[in-house]
Short mmCIF file of C-alpha atoms in Angstrom, two decimals:
data_model
loop_
_atom_site.label_atom_id
_atom_site.label_comp_id
_atom_site.label_asym_id
_atom_site.label_seq_id
_atom_site.Cartn_x
_atom_site.Cartn_y
_atom_site.Cartn_z
CA MET B 25 120.75 167.47 54.50
CA HIS B 26 118.11 165.99 52.16
CA TYR B 27 114.84 167.22 50.74
CA SER B 28 112.62 164.96 48.70
CA GLN B 29 110.12 166.16 46.19
CA GLU B 30 107.36 165.72 48.82
CA SER B 31 109.29 167.71 51.52
CA LEU B 32 110.08 170.53 49.12
CA ALA B 33 106.36 170.79 48.18
CA THR B 34 105.27 171.20 51.81
CA LEU B 35 107.87 173.88 52.76
CA ASP B 36 106.66 177.36 53.87
CA SER B 37 106.61 179.37 50.67
CA ARG B 38 109.04 182.06 51.81
CA PHE B 39 111.49 179.40 53.01
CA ARG B 40 111.15 177.58 49.76
CA ALA B 41 111.65 180.79 47.82
CA HIS B 42 115.02 181.39 49.56
CA LEU B 43 116.08 177.74 49.25
CA ILE B 44 115.21 177.20 45.60
CA ASN B 45 116.63 180.60 44.62
CA SER B 46 119.97 179.44 45.98
CA LEU B 47 120.21 176.24 44.04
CA SER B 48 121.37 177.49 40.61
CA GLY B 49 124.51 179.02 42.20
CA PHE B 50 125.76 182.57 41.85
CA LYS B 51 123.81 184.92 39.57
CA SER B 52 124.61 188.07 37.65
CA ALA B 53 123.45 191.39 39.01
CA ASN B 54 122.18 193.85 36.36
CA LEU B 55 120.00 196.88 36.20
CA ILE B 56 117.58 197.02 33.22
CA GLY B 57 116.95 200.62 32.00
CA THR B 58 113.86 201.36 30.05
CA GLN B 59 111.40 204.17 29.24
CA ASP B 60 107.93 204.26 27.79
CA SER B 61 106.95 206.12 24.64
CA GLN B 62 106.30 209.26 26.74
CA GLY B 63 109.87 209.16 28.11
CA GLN B 64 108.98 208.04 31.67
CA THR B 65 112.07 206.02 32.81
CA ASN B 66 112.26 202.77 34.71
CA LEU B 67 115.09 200.80 36.33
CA ALA B 68 114.86 197.26 37.59
CA ILE B 69 117.40 194.95 39.14
CA VAL B 70 117.38 191.51 37.47
CA SER B 71 119.43 188.49 38.56
CA SER B 72 118.49 186.24 35.59
CA VAL B 73 120.42 187.92 32.69
CA PHE B 74 122.46 185.24 30.90
CA HIS B 75 124.82 184.99 27.93
CA LEU B 76 122.95 183.42 25.06
CA GLY B 77 125.54 183.69 22.17
CA ALA B 78 128.43 185.64 20.81
CA HIS B 79 127.56 185.66 17.12
CA PRO B 80 125.25 187.36 16.89
CA PRO B 81 125.77 188.95 20.34
CA LEU B 82 122.61 187.83 22.25
CA VAL B 83 121.56 188.16 25.80
CA GLY B 84 118.58 186.59 27.54
CA MET B 85 116.69 187.23 30.75
CA ILE B 86 113.65 185.81 32.51
CA ILE B 87 110.91 188.33 33.52
CA ARG B 88 107.78 187.65 35.54
CA PRO B 89 105.26 189.92 33.72
CA HIS B 90 103.02 190.45 36.78
CA SER B 91 106.00 191.12 39.24
CA VAL B 92 107.60 194.42 40.10
CA ALA B 93 109.39 194.03 36.72
CA ARG B 94 106.09 194.48 34.87
CA HIS B 95 106.93 198.00 33.76
CA THR B 96 110.18 196.88 32.39
CA PHE B 97 108.50 194.17 30.29
CA GLU B 98 105.85 196.71 29.07
CA ASN B 99 108.39 199.28 28.17
CA ILE B 100 110.50 196.84 26.24
CA LEU B 101 107.47 195.74 24.19
CA GLU B 102 106.58 199.38 23.59
CA THR B 103 109.96 200.81 22.60
CA LYS B 104 111.89 197.62 21.55
CA VAL B 105 114.99 198.79 23.32
CA TYR B 106 116.59 198.58 26.83
CA THR B 107 119.94 198.95 28.57
CA ILE B 108 121.76 196.38 30.66
CA ASN B 109 124.10 197.89 33.39
CA GLN B 110 126.28 195.72 35.61
CA VAL B 111 125.85 196.37 39.29
CA ASN B 112 129.14 197.25 41.10
CA ALA B 113 129.85 197.28 44.89
CA ASP B 114 129.34 201.02 45.23
CA ILE B 115 125.66 200.83 44.15
CA VAL B 116 124.49 197.60 45.72
CA SER B 117 121.91 199.23 48.02
CA GLN B 118 120.46 201.58 45.46
CA ALA B 119 120.32 198.68 42.90
CA HIS B 120 118.50 196.44 45.37
CA GLN B 121 116.05 199.18 46.23
CA THR B 122 114.78 199.27 42.59
CA SER B 123 113.03 196.04 43.42
CA ALA B 124 110.49 197.91 45.56
CA ARG B 125 107.01 198.17 44.11
CA TYR B 126 107.02 201.74 42.87
CA ASP B 127 104.12 203.21 40.79
CA LYS B 128 104.79 203.69 37.06
CA GLU B 129 105.09 207.50 37.41
CA GLU B 130 107.72 207.09 40.09
CA SER B 131 111.08 206.54 38.37
CA GLU B 132 113.39 204.25 40.18
CA PHE B 133 116.23 206.55 39.17
CA THR B 134 114.73 209.39 41.19
CA MET B 135 113.62 207.11 44.09
CA THR B 136 116.97 205.48 44.57
CA GLY B 137 119.46 208.22 43.60
CA LEU B 138 120.96 206.47 40.58
CA THR B 139 121.66 208.80 37.64
CA PRO B 140 120.08 208.28 34.22
CA GLU B 141 122.43 208.86 31.35
CA THR B 142 121.67 209.14 27.68
CA LEU B 143 124.30 207.77 25.32
CA ALA B 144 124.43 208.17 21.54
CA ASP B 145 120.74 209.13 21.46
CA PHE B 146 119.70 205.67 22.48
CA LYS B 147 115.98 205.58 23.55
CA ALA B 148 116.59 203.94 26.87
CA PRO B 149 118.44 205.24 29.86
CA PHE B 150 121.80 203.95 31.06
CA VAL B 151 122.97 204.06 34.65
CA ALA B 152 125.84 206.64 35.02
CA GLN B 153 127.26 204.78 37.98
CA SER B 154 127.74 201.48 36.20
CA HIS B 155 131.15 200.67 34.66
CA LEU B 156 130.01 198.14 32.07
CA LYS B 157 126.70 198.82 30.16
CA TYR B 158 125.24 198.19 26.81
CA ALA B 159 122.37 199.08 24.52
CA VAL B 160 120.13 196.17 23.60
CA GLN B 161 117.67 195.81 20.70
CA PHE B 162 114.76 193.65 21.61
CA ARG B 163 114.58 190.63 19.36
CA GLU B 164 111.97 188.34 20.69
CA HIS B 165 110.14 186.98 23.78
CA GLN B 166 108.91 183.52 24.46
CA HIS B 167 106.16 182.88 26.97
CA LEU B 168 107.08 179.95 29.13
CA ALA B 169 103.76 178.41 29.90
CA ILE B 170 105.28 176.08 32.55
CA ASN B 171 105.22 178.87 35.03
CA GLY B 172 104.04 182.03 33.33
CA THR B 173 107.41 183.66 32.91
CA GLU B 174 108.75 185.42 29.85
CA LEU B 175 112.21 184.75 28.27
CA VAL B 176 113.23 188.09 26.71
CA ILE B 177 116.01 187.99 24.08
CA GLY B 178 117.93 190.92 22.79
CA GLU B 179 120.90 191.81 20.60
CA ILE B 180 123.79 193.83 22.02
CA ILE B 181 124.24 196.73 19.77
CA ASP B 182 126.50 199.24 21.67
CA LEU B 183 128.91 198.57 24.45
CA HIS B 184 130.48 200.93 26.98
CA VAL B 185 133.18 199.61 29.33
CA LYS B 186 135.33 201.62 31.68
CA ASP B 187 138.92 201.97 30.37
CA GLY B 188 141.46 199.37 31.29
CA ALA B 189 139.26 196.39 32.03
CA ILE B 190 139.40 194.74 28.61
CA GLN B 191 142.31 192.32 28.33
CA GLU B 192 144.28 191.50 25.18
CA ASP B 193 142.26 188.48 24.35
CA GLY B 194 138.86 190.18 24.81
CA PHE B 195 138.30 188.90 28.28
CA ILE B 196 136.82 191.62 30.56
CA ASP B 197 138.19 191.75 34.13
CA LEU B 198 134.91 192.19 36.06
CA GLU B 199 136.82 192.51 39.30
CA ALA B 200 138.59 195.65 37.96
CA LEU B 201 135.02 196.99 37.57
CA ASN B 202 133.93 195.98 41.05
CA THR B 203 131.10 193.98 39.55
CA VAL B 204 129.13 191.99 42.13
CA THR B 205 127.29 188.69 42.05
CA VAL B 206 124.08 187.62 43.82
CA SER B 207 123.02 184.49 45.53
CA GLY B 208 119.56 183.61 46.68
CA LEU B 209 117.11 186.44 46.72
CA ASP B 210 119.10 189.13 48.53
CA SER B 211 122.74 188.34 49.10
CA TYR B 212 125.51 190.43 47.35
CA HIS B 213 129.08 189.25 47.00
CA LYS B 214 132.40 190.53 45.76
CA THR B 215 134.74 188.07 44.07
CA GLN B 216 138.33 187.08 44.10
CA ILE B 217 139.82 185.29 41.10
CA ILE B 218 141.09 181.74 41.48
CA GLU B 219 142.46 181.37 37.95
CA ARG B 220 141.77 181.47 34.29
CA LEU B 221 142.12 178.07 32.82
CA PRO B 222 143.24 177.17 29.30
CA TYR B 223 140.79 175.91 26.67
CA ALA B 224 140.26 172.29 27.65
CA LYS B 225 141.57 169.58 25.33
CA LYS B 226 141.65 165.85 25.76
CA GLU B 227 145.46 165.74 25.48
CA ASN B 228 146.38 168.68 27.68
CA TYR B 229 144.88 167.65 31.04
CA ARG B 230 147.11 168.42 33.92
CA ASP B 231 145.82 166.81 37.07
CA MET V 18 136.01 202.15 25.80
CA HIS V 19 133.28 201.97 23.33
CA TYR V 20 132.20 199.35 20.77
CA SER V 21 129.43 200.07 18.27
CA GLN V 22 127.38 197.42 16.58
CA GLU V 23 129.69 197.69 13.48
CA SER V 24 132.89 197.31 15.49
CA LEU V 25 131.43 194.35 17.46
CA ALA V 26 130.64 192.70 14.07
CA THR V 27 134.17 193.00 12.75
CA LEU V 28 136.01 191.67 15.80
CA ASP V 29 138.20 188.61 15.58
CA SER V 30 135.84 185.77 16.53
CA ARG V 31 137.80 184.49 19.49
CA PHE V 32 138.20 188.04 20.92
CA ARG V 33 134.47 188.60 20.44
CA ALA V 34 133.70 185.27 22.28
CA HIS V 35 135.71 186.32 25.25
CA LEU V 36 134.25 189.87 25.22
CA ILE V 37 130.55 189.02 24.76
CA ASN V 38 130.81 186.07 27.23
CA SER V 39 131.89 188.70 29.85
CA LEU V 40 128.93 190.99 29.39
CA SER V 41 126.13 189.25 31.37
CA GLY V 42 128.28 189.33 34.52
CA PHE V 43 129.12 186.50 36.87
CA LYS V 44 127.63 183.10 35.99
CA SER V 45 126.95 179.95 37.96
CA ALA V 46 129.31 176.94 37.65
CA ASN V 47 127.52 173.58 37.49
CA LEU V 48 128.23 170.04 36.42
CA ILE V 49 125.43 168.26 34.61
CA GLY V 50 125.41 164.54 35.22
CA THR V 51 123.59 162.23 32.72
CA GLN V 52 123.73 158.71 31.41
CA ASP V 53 122.30 157.01 28.30
CA SER V 54 119.89 154.12 28.42
CA GLN V 55 122.86 151.68 28.48
CA GLY V 56 124.26 153.34 31.56
CA GLN V 57 127.19 155.16 29.88
CA THR V 58 127.75 158.28 32.08
CA ASN V 59 128.50 161.81 31.02
CA LEU V 60 129.56 164.95 32.90
CA ALA V 61 129.58 168.45 31.48
CA ILE V 62 130.30 171.84 32.93
CA VAL V 63 127.62 174.40 32.07
CA SER V 64 127.67 178.11 33.02
CA SER V 65 124.13 178.92 31.88
CA VAL V 66 122.08 177.18 34.58
CA PHE V 67 119.56 179.70 35.95
CA HIS V 68 116.73 179.91 38.45
CA LEU V 69 113.40 179.80 36.74
CA GLY V 70 110.84 179.61 39.55
CA ALA V 71 110.33 178.32 43.04
CA HIS V 72 106.83 176.95 42.86
CA PRO V 73 107.08 174.57 41.09
CA PRO V 74 110.88 174.43 41.64
CA LEU V 75 112.18 174.88 38.13
CA VAL V 76 115.64 175.35 36.71
CA GLY V 77 116.66 176.21 33.12
CA MET V 78 119.87 176.05 31.13
CA ILE V 79 120.99 176.82 27.60
CA ILE V 80 122.72 174.05 25.66
CA ARG V 81 124.23 174.23 22.16
CA PRO V 82 123.20 170.83 20.77
CA HIS V 83 126.20 170.55 18.40
CA SER V 84 128.81 171.54 20.94
CA VAL V 85 130.74 169.39 23.44
CA ALA V 86 127.55 169.30 25.45
CA ARG V 87 125.83 167.25 22.66
CA HIS V 88 125.88 164.01 24.71
CA THR V 89 124.34 165.83 27.64
CA PHE V 90 121.43 166.94 25.58
CA GLU V 91 120.96 163.52 23.92
CA ASN V 92 121.04 161.73 27.23
CA ILE V 93 118.46 164.03 28.78
CA LEU V 94 116.07 163.51 25.83
CA GLU V 95 116.72 159.71 26.14
CA THR V 96 116.31 159.22 29.90
CA LYS V 97 114.39 162.48 30.93
CA VAL V 98 116.54 162.97 34.00
CA TYR V 99 119.80 164.64 34.97
CA THR V 100 121.59 165.95 38.02
CA ILE V 101 122.96 169.44 38.68
CA ASN V 102 126.07 169.60 40.95
CA GLN V 103 127.51 172.99 42.11
CA VAL V 104 131.23 173.34 41.44
CA ASN V 105 133.37 174.19 44.45
CA ALA V 106 136.92 175.53 44.66
CA ASP V 107 138.40 172.04 45.27
CA ILE V 108 137.26 170.77 41.88
CA VAL V 109 137.62 173.64 39.53
CA SER V 110 140.29 172.17 37.26
CA GLN V 111 138.46 168.84 37.01
CA ALA V 112 135.19 170.61 36.30
CA HIS V 113 136.73 172.77 33.62
CA GLN V 114 138.38 169.73 31.97
CA THR V 115 134.89 168.16 31.41
CA SER V 116 134.58 170.78 28.57
CA ALA V 117 137.15 168.87 26.48
CA ARG V 118 135.74 167.03 23.46
CA TYR V 119 135.67 163.44 24.67
CA ASP V 120 134.06 160.63 22.67
CA LYS V 121 130.80 159.34 23.93
CA GLU V 122 132.33 156.15 25.34
CA GLU V 123 134.85 158.14 27.33
CA SER V 124 133.15 159.16 30.57
CA GLU V 125 134.19 162.58 31.83
CA PHE V 126 134.07 161.06 35.30
CA THR V 127 136.96 158.63 34.38
CA MET V 128 138.84 161.20 32.40
CA THR V 129 138.90 163.97 34.97
CA GLY V 130 138.91 161.95 38.16
CA LEU V 131 135.53 163.01 39.62
CA THR V 132 133.56 160.31 41.29
CA PRO V 133 130.13 159.26 40.06
CA GLU V 134 127.67 158.79 42.91
CA THR V 135 124.26 157.02 42.79
CA LEU V 136 121.63 158.47 45.25
CA ALA V 137 118.27 157.02 45.88
CA ASP V 138 118.37 154.97 42.74
CA PHE V 139 118.16 158.09 40.50
CA LYS V 140 119.01 157.16 36.94
CA ALA V 141 121.69 159.88 36.51
CA PRO V 142 124.98 160.17 38.25
CA PHE V 143 125.71 162.81 40.89
CA VAL V 144 129.20 164.14 41.59
CA ALA V 145 130.44 162.88 44.94
CA GLN V 146 132.74 165.92 45.41
CA SER V 147 129.94 168.46 45.07
CA HIS V 148 128.37 169.83 48.32
CA LEU V 149 125.06 170.94 46.74
CA LYS V 150 123.41 168.67 44.11
CA TYR V 151 119.96 167.84 42.99
CA ALA V 152 118.03 165.42 40.90
CA VAL V 153 116.15 166.97 37.98
CA GLN V 154 113.16 165.68 36.12
CA PHE V 155 113.24 167.00 32.44
CA ARG V 156 110.08 168.92 31.68
CA GLU V 157 110.57 170.48 28.29
CA HIS V 158 113.00 172.08 25.87
CA GLN V 159 112.44 175.03 23.50
CA HIS V 160 114.49 175.41 20.40
CA LEU V 161 115.73 179.00 20.17
CA ALA V 162 115.79 179.53 16.36
CA ILE V 163 117.48 182.87 16.73
CA ASN V 164 120.86 181.08 17.27
CA GLY V 165 120.26 177.33 17.27
CA THR V 166 120.45 176.87 21.06
CA GLU V 167 118.16 174.80 23.26
CA LEU V 168 116.49 176.07 26.41
CA VAL V 169 116.17 172.99 28.72
CA ILE V 170 113.79 173.22 31.61
CA GLY V 171 113.61 170.78 34.44
CA GLU V 172 111.92 170.34 37.83
CA ILE V 173 113.98 169.88 40.95
CA ILE V 174 112.82 166.67 42.67
CA ASP V 175 115.52 165.67 45.21
CA LEU V 176 117.96 168.00 46.90
CA HIS V 177 121.26 167.12 48.75
CA VAL V 178 123.14 169.85 50.54
CA LYS V 179 126.05 169.49 52.93
CA ASP V 180 125.01 169.92 56.57
CA GLY V 181 125.13 173.38 58.13
CA ALA V 182 124.80 175.53 55.03
CA ILE V 183 120.99 176.04 55.07
CA GLN V 184 120.07 179.05 57.25
CA GLU V 185 116.80 179.57 59.27
CA ASP V 186 114.98 181.36 56.53
CA GLY V 187 115.93 178.83 53.75
CA PHE V 188 118.88 180.86 52.36
CA ILE V 189 121.79 178.63 51.57
CA ASP V 190 125.20 179.99 52.34
CA LEU V 191 127.04 179.09 49.16
CA GLU V 192 130.33 180.42 50.60
CA ALA V 193 130.16 177.75 53.36
CA LEU V 194 130.07 175.24 50.43
CA ASN V 195 133.04 176.90 48.63
CA THR V 196 130.86 177.29 45.54
CA VAL V 197 132.63 179.21 42.77
CA THR V 198 131.40 181.61 40.12
CA VAL V 199 132.56 181.97 36.54
CA SER V 200 133.23 185.02 34.32
CA GLY V 201 133.80 185.02 30.61
CA LEU V 202 134.69 181.58 29.13
CA ASP V 203 137.35 180.41 31.52
CA SER V 204 137.72 182.52 34.72
CA TYR V 205 136.81 181.03 38.14
CA HIS V 206 136.28 183.11 41.23
CA LYS V 207 135.70 182.72 44.96
CA THR V 208 133.31 185.07 46.60
CA GLN V 209 133.13 187.24 49.76
CA ILE V 210 129.70 188.38 51.00
CA ILE V 211 129.08 192.20 51.18
CA GLU V 212 125.65 191.79 52.82
CA ARG V 213 122.14 190.46 52.60
CA LEU V 214 119.64 193.17 52.12
CA PRO V 215 116.04 193.26 53.48
CA TYR V 216 113.04 192.86 51.12
CA ALA V 217 112.88 196.21 49.36
CA LYS V 218 109.80 198.34 50.15
CA LYS V 219 109.00 201.88 49.05
CA GLU V 220 108.83 203.09 52.61
CA ASN V 221 111.93 201.47 54.03
CA TYR V 222 114.66 202.92 51.85
CA ARG V 223 117.78 203.80 53.80
CA ASP V 224 120.33 205.69 51.78
#
């Protein structure tokens, strides 16, 4: 099956959205918890959270400022903090439902039945049902003029992981946490480990 | 299990790398194919490829310009084109091995046994063994001064997908392609679909 640049451009826009969203491969599934300066909470599922660096511990995500994630972006600029909460198999449908277009005064926590949790007085809500979650200090955003999106970068400042999932070398067993992955716009998947591979060196290749 | 900002900062650097790399959740696994202006090919596994937008069809990735991916970045700046090839379960060990620090004149294709493929005269090599691959025209890069990484943005201009994987609405069944996902620095996973969920609306929430 082959699509040229011209055939991609003439696809029905919904078909193209599904198709192009599938191309990058499997994505992370995370809930972004925020609140405004009056304490009105918001929760939004985001599939574009990515690792940016370990030292300092930085995480990036792409937000469309005029999409349903607009309140998330506004709250981050207002309070400079947010939480990232991994989605597990038990909360997939509630997590997905946070992508509905609720009004600002309708908290997605209330509307979907997920439970806001305050940890260590942090000024953004965590998701009680998530097994891996962390507090993030907003560091900067970059406007990507090429398509009007925003790259939001934050520093991980406080990490909460369910007991037993962190292995001796620091690797976190996401399968022990039931963490899911997303493909396309709306498909949720469990995972099954194939293997962990050793650090790749020129001399140690086993074919 | 709880790590504060202070305890994260004092972790052994290898432990911290494994830990922090696990936090964003599951990642995509892609091979980036490039060549220099003399035709010397390069192939590099990257776990930071992400969907940036469908219209125009844009894809982003994070590259550390002084890492083993340095030749990839140099080749992209030199030729303005690259390919992205999804990693499937049959080529996990070869794909991972491309992360070894080969010299520029040692092509990772030759060193790992993956097969370079030229499609439609595009000036970057595809991976014959990949079932979903696309030609990318470099659009821009942004230096992220916060940690010295580069955000590389490209436009998808030519798409090749194994027959039978594209569904009626444009969704691509990545499981039919055996596409894998990565967690942490070195863990590869197969997936099993839970479900596709309908477009979320305020009024249609089913709990």
